[in-house]
mmCIF file of C-alpha atoms in Angstrom:
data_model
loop_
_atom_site.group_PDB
_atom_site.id
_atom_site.type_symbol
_atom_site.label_atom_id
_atom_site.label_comp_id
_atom_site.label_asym_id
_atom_site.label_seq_id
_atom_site.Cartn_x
_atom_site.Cartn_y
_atom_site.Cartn_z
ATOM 1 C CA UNK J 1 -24.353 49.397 47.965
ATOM 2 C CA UNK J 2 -20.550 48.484 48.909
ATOM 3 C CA UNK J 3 -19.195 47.866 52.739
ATOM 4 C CA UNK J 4 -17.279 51.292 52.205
ATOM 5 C CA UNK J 5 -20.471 52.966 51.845
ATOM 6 C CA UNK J 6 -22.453 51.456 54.138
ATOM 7 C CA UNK J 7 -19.816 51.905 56.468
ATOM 8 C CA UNK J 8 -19.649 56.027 56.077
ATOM 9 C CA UNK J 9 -23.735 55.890 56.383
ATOM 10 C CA UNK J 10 -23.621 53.739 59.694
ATOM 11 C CA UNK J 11 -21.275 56.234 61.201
ATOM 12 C CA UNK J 12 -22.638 59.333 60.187
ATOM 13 C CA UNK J 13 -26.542 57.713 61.318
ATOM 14 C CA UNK J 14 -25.097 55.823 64.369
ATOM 15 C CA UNK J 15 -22.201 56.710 66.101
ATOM 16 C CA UNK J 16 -22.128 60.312 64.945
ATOM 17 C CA UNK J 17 -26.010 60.595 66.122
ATOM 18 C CA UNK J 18 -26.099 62.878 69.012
ATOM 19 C CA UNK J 19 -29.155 61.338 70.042
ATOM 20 C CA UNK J 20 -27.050 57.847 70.787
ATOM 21 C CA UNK J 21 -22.966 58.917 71.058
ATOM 22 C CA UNK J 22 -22.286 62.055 69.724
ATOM 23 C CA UNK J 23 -22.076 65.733 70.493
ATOM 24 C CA UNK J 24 -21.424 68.829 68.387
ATOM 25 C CA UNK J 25 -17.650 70.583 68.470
ATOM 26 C CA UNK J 26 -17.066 73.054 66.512
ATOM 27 C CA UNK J 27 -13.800 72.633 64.096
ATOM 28 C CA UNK J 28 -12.026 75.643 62.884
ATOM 29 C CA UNK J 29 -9.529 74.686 59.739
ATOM 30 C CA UNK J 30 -6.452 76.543 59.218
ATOM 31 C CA UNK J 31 -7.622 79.897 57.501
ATOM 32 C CA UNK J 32 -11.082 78.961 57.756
ATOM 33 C CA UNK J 33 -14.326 79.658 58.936
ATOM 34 C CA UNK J 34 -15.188 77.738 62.202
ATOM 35 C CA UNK J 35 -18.065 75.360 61.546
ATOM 36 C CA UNK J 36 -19.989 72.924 63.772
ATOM 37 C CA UNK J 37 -19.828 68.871 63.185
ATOM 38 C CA UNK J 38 -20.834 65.552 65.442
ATOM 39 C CA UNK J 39 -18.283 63.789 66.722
ATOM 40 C CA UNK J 40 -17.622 61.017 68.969
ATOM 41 C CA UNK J 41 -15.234 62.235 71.661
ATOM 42 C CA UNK J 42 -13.574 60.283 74.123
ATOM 43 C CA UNK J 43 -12.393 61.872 76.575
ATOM 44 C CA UNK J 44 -9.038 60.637 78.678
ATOM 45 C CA UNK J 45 -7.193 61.409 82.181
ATOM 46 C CA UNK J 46 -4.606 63.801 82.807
ATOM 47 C CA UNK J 47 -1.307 62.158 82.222
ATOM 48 C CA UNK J 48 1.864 64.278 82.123
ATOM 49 C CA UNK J 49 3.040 66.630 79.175
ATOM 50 C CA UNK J 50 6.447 64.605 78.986
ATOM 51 C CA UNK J 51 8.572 62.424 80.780
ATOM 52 C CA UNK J 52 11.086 64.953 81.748
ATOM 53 C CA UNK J 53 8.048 67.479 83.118
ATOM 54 C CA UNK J 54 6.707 65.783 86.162
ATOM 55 C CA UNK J 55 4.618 68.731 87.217
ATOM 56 C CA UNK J 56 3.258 69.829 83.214
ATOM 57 C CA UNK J 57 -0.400 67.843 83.090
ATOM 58 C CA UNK J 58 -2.148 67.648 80.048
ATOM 59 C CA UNK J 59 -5.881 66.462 79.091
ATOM 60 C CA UNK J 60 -6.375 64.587 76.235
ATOM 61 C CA UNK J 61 -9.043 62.793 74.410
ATOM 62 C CA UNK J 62 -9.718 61.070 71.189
ATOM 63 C CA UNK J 63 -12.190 62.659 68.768
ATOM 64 C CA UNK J 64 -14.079 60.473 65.745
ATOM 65 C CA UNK J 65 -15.421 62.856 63.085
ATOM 66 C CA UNK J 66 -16.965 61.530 59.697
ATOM 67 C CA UNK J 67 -14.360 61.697 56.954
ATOM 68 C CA UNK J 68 -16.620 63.759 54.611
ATOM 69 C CA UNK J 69 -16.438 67.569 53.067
ATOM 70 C CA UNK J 70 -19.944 68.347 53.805
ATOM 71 C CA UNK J 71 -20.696 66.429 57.129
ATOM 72 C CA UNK J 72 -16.949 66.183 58.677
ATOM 73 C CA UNK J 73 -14.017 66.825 57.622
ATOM 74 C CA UNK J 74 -11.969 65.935 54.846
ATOM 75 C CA UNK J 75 -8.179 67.545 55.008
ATOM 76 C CA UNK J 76 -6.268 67.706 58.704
ATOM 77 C CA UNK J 77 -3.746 70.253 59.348
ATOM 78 C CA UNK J 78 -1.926 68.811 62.159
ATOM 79 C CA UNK J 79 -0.589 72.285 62.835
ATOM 80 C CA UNK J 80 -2.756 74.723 62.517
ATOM 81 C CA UNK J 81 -6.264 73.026 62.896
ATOM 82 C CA UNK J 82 -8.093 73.446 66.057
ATOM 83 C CA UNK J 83 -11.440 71.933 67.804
ATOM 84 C CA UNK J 84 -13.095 73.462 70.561
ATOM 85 C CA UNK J 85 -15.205 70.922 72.945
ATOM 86 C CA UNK J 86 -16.064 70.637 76.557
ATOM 87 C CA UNK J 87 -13.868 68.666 79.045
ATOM 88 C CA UNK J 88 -14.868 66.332 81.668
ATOM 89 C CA UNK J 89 -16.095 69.538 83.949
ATOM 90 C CA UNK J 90 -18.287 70.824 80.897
ATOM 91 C CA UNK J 91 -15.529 73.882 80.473
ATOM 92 C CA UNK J 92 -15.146 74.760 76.755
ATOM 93 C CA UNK J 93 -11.481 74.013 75.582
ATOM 94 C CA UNK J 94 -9.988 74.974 72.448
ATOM 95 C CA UNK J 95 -7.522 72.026 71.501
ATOM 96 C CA UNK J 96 -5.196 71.407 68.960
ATOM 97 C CA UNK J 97 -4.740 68.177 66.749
ATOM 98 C CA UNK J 98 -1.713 65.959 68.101
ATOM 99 C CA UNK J 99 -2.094 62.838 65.932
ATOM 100 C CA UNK J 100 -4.197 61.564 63.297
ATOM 101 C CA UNK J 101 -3.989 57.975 64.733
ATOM 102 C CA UNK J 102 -6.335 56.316 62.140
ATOM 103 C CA UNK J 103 -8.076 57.410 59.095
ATOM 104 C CA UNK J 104 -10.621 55.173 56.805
ATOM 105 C CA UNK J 105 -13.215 55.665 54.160
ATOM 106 C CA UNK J 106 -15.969 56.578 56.823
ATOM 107 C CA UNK J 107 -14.034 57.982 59.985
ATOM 108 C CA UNK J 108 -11.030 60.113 61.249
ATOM 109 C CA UNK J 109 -9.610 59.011 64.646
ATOM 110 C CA UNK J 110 -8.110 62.275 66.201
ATOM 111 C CA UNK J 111 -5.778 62.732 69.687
ATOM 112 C CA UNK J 112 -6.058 66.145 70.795
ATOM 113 C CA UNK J 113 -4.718 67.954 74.068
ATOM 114 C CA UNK J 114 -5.607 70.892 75.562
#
């Protein structure tokens, strides 16, 4: 057994156990079929849309899925992917993928806004 490995298996059993951190989203790929995954979502304050739009609020949060085919997801299509989860008030949101701001051998590291 290598770190790398280990590392994927401690995330998926650990941090992506919805029994400790994690709930289910569902994650709907470009042309695909929507499917349901754990994740570990962290969810942020409004903050505005951009500098020049004072009155344009935005929520935001940062998603951790398992980088895996089976369990999580493998490919990211910034443009067209999209991940539906509930926001601070327990609303469902459909969001869409803003930056991949980290990506390793066990986990992707996702900003959304909604």
């Amino acid at each position: 057994m290598t770190f790398k490995s280990q590392l994927k298996e401690d995330a998926l059993n650990c941090f992506l156990n919805t029994n400790e951190f994690a709930e289910e989203i569902t994650y709907i790929p470009a042309g695909g079929l929507s499917r349901i995954i754990k994740a570990l979502v962290r969810r942020g304050k409004i903050t505005p849309a951009k500098q020049d739009d004072l009155r344009t609020l935005q929520n935001q949060a940062e998603v951790f899925v398992l980088n895996d085919e089976a369990a999580g997801i493998s490919l990211i299509n910034k443009k067209d992917d999209k991940i539906i989860l509930a926001d601070l008030e327990g609303d469902t949101k459909e969001c869409r993928i803003v930056e991949v701001l980290n990506k390793d051998d066990a986990l992707w590291r996702l900003l959304v806004e909604w």
